[in-house]
PDB file of C-alpha atoms in Angstrom:
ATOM      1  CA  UNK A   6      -4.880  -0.498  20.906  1.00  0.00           C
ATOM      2  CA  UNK A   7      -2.345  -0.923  18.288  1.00  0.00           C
ATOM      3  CA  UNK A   8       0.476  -3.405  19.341  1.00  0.00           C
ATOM      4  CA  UNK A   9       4.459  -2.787  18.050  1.00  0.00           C
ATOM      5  CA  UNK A  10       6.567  -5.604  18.053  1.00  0.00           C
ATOM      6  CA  UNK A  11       9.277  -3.188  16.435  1.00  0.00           C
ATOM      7  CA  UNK A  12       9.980   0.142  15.224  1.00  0.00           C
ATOM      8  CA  UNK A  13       9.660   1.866  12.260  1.00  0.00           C
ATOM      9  CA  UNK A  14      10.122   5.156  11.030  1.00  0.00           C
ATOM     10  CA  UNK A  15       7.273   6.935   9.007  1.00  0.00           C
ATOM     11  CA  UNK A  16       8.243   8.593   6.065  1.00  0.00           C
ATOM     12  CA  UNK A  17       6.953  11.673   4.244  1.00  0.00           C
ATOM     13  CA  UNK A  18       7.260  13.942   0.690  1.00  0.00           C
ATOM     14  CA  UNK A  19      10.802  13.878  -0.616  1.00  0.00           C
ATOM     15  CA  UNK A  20      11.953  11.375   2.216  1.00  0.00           C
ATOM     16  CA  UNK A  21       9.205   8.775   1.801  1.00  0.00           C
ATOM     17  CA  UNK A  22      10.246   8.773  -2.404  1.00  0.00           C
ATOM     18  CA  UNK A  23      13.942   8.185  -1.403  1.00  0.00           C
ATOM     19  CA  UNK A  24      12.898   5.681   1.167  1.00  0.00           C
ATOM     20  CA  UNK A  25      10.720   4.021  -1.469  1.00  0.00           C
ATOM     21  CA  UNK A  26      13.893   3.760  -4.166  1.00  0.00           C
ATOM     22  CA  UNK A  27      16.009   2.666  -1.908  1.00  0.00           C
ATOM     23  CA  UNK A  28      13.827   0.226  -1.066  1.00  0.00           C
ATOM     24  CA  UNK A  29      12.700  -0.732  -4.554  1.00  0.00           C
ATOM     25  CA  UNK A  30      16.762  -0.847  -5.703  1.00  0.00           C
ATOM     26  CA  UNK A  31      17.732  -2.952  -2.524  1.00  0.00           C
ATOM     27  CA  UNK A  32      15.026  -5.361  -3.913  1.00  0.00           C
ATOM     28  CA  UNK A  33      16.651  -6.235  -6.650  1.00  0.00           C
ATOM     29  CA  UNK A  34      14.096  -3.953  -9.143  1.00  0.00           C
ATOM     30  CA  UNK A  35      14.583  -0.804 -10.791  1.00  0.00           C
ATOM     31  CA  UNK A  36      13.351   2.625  -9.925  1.00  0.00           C
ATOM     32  CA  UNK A  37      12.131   3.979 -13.698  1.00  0.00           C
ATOM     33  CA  UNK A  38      10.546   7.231 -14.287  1.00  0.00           C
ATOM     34  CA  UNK A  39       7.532   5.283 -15.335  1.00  0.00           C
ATOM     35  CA  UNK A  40       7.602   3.903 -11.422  1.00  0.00           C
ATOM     36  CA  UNK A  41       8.561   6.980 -10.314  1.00  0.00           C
ATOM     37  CA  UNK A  42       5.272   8.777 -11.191  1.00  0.00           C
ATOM     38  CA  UNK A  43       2.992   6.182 -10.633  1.00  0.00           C
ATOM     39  CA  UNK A  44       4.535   5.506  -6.854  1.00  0.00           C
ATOM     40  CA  UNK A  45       4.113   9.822  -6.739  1.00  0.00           C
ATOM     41  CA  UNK A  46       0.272   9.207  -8.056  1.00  0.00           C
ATOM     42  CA  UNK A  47      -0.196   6.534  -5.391  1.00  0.00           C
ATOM     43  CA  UNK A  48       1.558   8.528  -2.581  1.00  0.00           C
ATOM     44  CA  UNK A  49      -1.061  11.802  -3.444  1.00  0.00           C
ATOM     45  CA  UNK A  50      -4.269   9.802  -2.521  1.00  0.00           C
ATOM     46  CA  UNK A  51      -5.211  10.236   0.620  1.00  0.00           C
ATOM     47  CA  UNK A  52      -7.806   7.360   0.142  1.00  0.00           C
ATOM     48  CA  UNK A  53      -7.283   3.909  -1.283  1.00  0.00           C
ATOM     49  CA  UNK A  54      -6.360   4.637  -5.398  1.00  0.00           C
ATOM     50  CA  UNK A  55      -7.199   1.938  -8.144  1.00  0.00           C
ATOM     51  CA  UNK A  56      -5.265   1.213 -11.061  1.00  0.00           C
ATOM     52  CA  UNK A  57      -7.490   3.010 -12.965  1.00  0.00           C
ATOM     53  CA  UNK A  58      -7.754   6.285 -11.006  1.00  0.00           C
ATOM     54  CA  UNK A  59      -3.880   6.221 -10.913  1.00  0.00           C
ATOM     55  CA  UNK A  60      -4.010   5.403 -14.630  1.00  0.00           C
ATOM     56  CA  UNK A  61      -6.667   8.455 -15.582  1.00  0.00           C
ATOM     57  CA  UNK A  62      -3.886  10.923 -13.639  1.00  0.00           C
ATOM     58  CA  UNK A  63      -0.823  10.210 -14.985  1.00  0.00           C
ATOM     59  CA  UNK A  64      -2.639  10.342 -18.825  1.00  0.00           C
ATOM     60  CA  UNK A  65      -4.357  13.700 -17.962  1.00  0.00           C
ATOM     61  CA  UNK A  66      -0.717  14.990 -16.605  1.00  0.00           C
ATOM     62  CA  UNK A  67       1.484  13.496 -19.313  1.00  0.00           C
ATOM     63  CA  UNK A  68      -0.592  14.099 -22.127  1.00  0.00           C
ATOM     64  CA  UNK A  69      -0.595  10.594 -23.482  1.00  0.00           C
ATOM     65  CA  UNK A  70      -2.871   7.068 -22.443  1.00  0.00           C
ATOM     66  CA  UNK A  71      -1.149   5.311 -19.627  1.00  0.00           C
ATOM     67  CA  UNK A  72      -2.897   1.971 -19.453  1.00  0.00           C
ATOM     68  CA  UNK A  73      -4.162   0.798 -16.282  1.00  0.00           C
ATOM     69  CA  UNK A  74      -2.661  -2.799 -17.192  1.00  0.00           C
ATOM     70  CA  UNK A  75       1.080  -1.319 -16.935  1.00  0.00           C
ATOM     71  CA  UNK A  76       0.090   0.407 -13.534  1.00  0.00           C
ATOM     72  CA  UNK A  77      -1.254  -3.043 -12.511  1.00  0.00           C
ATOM     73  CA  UNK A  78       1.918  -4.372 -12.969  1.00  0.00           C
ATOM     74  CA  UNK A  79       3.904  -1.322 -11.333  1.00  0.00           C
ATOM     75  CA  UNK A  80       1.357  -2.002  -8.494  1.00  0.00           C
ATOM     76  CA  UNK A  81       1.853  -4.940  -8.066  1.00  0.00           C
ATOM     77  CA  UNK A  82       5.657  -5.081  -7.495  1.00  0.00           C
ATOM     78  CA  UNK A  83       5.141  -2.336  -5.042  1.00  0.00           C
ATOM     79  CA  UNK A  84       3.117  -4.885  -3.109  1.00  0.00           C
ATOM     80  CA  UNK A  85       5.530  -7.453  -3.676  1.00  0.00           C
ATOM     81  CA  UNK A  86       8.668  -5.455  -2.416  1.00  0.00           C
ATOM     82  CA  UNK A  87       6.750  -3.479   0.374  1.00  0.00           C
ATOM     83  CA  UNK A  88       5.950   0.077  -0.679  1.00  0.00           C
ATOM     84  CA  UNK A  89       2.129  -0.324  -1.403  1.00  0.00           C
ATOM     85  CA  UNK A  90      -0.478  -2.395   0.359  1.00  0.00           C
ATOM     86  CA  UNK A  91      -3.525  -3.533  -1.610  1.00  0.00           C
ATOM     87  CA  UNK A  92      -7.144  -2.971  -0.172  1.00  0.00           C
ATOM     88  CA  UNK A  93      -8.289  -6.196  -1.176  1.00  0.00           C
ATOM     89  CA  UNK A  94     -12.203  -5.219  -0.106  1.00  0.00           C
ATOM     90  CA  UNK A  95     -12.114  -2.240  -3.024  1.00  0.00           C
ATOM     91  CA  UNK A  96      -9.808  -3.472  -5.496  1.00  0.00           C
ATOM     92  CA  UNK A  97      -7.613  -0.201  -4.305  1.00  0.00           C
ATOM     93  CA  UNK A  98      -3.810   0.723  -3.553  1.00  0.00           C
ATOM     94  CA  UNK A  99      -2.364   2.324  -0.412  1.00  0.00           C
ATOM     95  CA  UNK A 100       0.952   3.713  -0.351  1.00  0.00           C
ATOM     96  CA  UNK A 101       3.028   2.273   2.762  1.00  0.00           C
ATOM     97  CA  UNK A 102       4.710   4.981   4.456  1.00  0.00           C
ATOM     98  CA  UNK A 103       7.181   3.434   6.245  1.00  0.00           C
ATOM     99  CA  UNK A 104       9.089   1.097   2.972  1.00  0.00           C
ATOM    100  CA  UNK A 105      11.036  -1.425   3.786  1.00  0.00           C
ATOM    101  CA  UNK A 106       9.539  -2.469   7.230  1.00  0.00           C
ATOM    102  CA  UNK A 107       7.817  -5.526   6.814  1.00  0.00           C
ATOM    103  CA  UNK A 108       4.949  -6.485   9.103  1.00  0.00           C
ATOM    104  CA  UNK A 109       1.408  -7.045   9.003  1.00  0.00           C
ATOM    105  CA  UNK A 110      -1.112  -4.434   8.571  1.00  0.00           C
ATOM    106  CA  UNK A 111      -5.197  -4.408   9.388  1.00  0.00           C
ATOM    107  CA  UNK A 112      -7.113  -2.062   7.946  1.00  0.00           C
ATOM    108  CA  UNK A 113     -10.121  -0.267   9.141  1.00  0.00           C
ATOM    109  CA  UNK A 114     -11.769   1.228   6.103  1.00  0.00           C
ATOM    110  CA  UNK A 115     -14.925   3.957   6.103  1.00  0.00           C
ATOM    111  CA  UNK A 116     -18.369   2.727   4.251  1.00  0.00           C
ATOM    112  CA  UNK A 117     -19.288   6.348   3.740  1.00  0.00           C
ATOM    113  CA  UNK A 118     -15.958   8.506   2.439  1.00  0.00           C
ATOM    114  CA  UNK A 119     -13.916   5.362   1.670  1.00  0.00           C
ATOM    115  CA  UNK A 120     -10.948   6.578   3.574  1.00  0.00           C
ATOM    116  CA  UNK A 121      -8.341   4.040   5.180  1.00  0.00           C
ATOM    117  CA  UNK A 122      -6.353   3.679   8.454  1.00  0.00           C
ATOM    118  CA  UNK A 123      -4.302   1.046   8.895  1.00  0.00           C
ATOM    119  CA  UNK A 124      -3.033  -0.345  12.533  1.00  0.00           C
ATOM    120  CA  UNK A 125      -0.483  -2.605  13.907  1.00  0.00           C
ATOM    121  CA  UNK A 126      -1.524  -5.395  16.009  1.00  0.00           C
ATOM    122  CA  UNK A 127       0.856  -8.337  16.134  1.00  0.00           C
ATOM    123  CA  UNK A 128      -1.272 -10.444  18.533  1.00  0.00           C
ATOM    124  CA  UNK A 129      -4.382 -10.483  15.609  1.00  0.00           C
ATOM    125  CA  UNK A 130      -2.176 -10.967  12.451  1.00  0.00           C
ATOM    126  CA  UNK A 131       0.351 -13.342  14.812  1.00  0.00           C
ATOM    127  CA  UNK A 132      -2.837 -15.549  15.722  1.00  0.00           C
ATOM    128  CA  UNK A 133      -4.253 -15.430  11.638  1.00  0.00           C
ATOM    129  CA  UNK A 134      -0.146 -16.043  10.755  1.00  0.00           C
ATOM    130  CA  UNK A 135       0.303 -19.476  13.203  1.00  0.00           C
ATOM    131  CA  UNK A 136      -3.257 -20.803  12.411  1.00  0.00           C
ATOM    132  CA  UNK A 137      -2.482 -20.955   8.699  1.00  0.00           C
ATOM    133  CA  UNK A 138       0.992 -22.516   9.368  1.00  0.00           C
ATOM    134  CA  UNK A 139      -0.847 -24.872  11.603  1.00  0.00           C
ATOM    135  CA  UNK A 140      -2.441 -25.858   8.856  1.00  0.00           C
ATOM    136  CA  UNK A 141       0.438 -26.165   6.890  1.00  0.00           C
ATOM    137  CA  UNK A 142       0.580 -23.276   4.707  1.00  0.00           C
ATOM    138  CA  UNK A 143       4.120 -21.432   4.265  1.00  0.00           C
ATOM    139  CA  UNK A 144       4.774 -17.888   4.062  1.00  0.00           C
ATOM    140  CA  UNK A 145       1.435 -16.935   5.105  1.00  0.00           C
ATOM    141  CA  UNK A 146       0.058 -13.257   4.906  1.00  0.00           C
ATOM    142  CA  UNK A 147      -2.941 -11.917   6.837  1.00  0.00           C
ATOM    143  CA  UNK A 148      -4.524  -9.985   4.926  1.00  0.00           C
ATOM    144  CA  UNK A 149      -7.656  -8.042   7.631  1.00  0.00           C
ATOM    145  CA  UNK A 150      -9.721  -5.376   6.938  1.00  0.00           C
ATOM    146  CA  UNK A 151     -12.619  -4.057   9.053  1.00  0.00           C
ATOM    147  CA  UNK A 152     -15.452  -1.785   7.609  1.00  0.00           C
ATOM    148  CA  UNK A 153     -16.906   0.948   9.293  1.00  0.00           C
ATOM    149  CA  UNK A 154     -17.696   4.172   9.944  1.00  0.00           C
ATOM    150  CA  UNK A 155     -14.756   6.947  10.489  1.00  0.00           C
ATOM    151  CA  UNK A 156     -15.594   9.315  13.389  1.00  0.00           C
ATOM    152  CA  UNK A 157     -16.207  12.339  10.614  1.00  0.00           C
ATOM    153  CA  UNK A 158     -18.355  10.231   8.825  1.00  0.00           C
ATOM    154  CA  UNK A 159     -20.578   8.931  12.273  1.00  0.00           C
ATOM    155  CA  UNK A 160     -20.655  12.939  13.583  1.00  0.00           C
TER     156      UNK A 160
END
């Protein structure tokens, strides 16, 4: 059962890209058209996306190489300021539906079809979070994923 310490609103199509520039902006960064379309790639997957999947898109659609070392980058701040989490198990990018709410995610990720659920459960991530401060680690980020099967996949 998935625990809530707070709420948060999830966000989808036109809202979740507002929600995700406001968020980026309110960071600090800059929304370019460059981020733009790679956040849009990202947000299309229904399945954890690498760098290079995103990369192969946005060439085929723009006509032109994009280069899976600038997505990286672009990735990587969306980690940083909250509107992708990173599957750490596949190398892979999620987009996070609900920007600017910051807590703790584990994932539960399929063997067979690769797809990805995540779920909130404070009293797991809370535990992992204190027993790293404990030993005296700052800012400390659980990071949790479980493998499995998905119940499509086990039918």
């Amino acid at each position: 059962m998935a625990v809530h310490a707070h709420d948060h609103t999830e966000h989808a199509g036109e809202d979740l890209l507002n929600a995700a520039r406001r968020t980026l902006t309110d960071a600090g960064e800059q929304w370019t058209g460059m981020r733009q379309s790679v956040f849009e790639e990202l947000a299309s997957h229904e399945k954890p996306a690498s760098a290079y999947d995103i990369a192969d898109n946005l060439s085929r659609s723009r006509g032109k190489r994009v280069a899976p070392n600038s997505v990286y980058r672009i990735l990587d701040l969306f980690v940083r300021t909250n509107l992708a989490n990173r599957i750490e198990s596949a190398n892979a990018y999620l987009v996070n539906t609900h920007p600017g709410c910051r807590h703790d995610c584990i994932f539960v990720i399929c063997d067979d079809c690769g797809k990805a659920t995540h779920l909130d459960d404070e009293r797991v991530t809370g535990a992992l979070r204190s027993a790293g401060q404990d030993a005296g680690f700052a800012d400390v980020r659980p990071v949790v994923e479980l493998r499995g099967l998905c119940q499509r996949c086990v039918a």
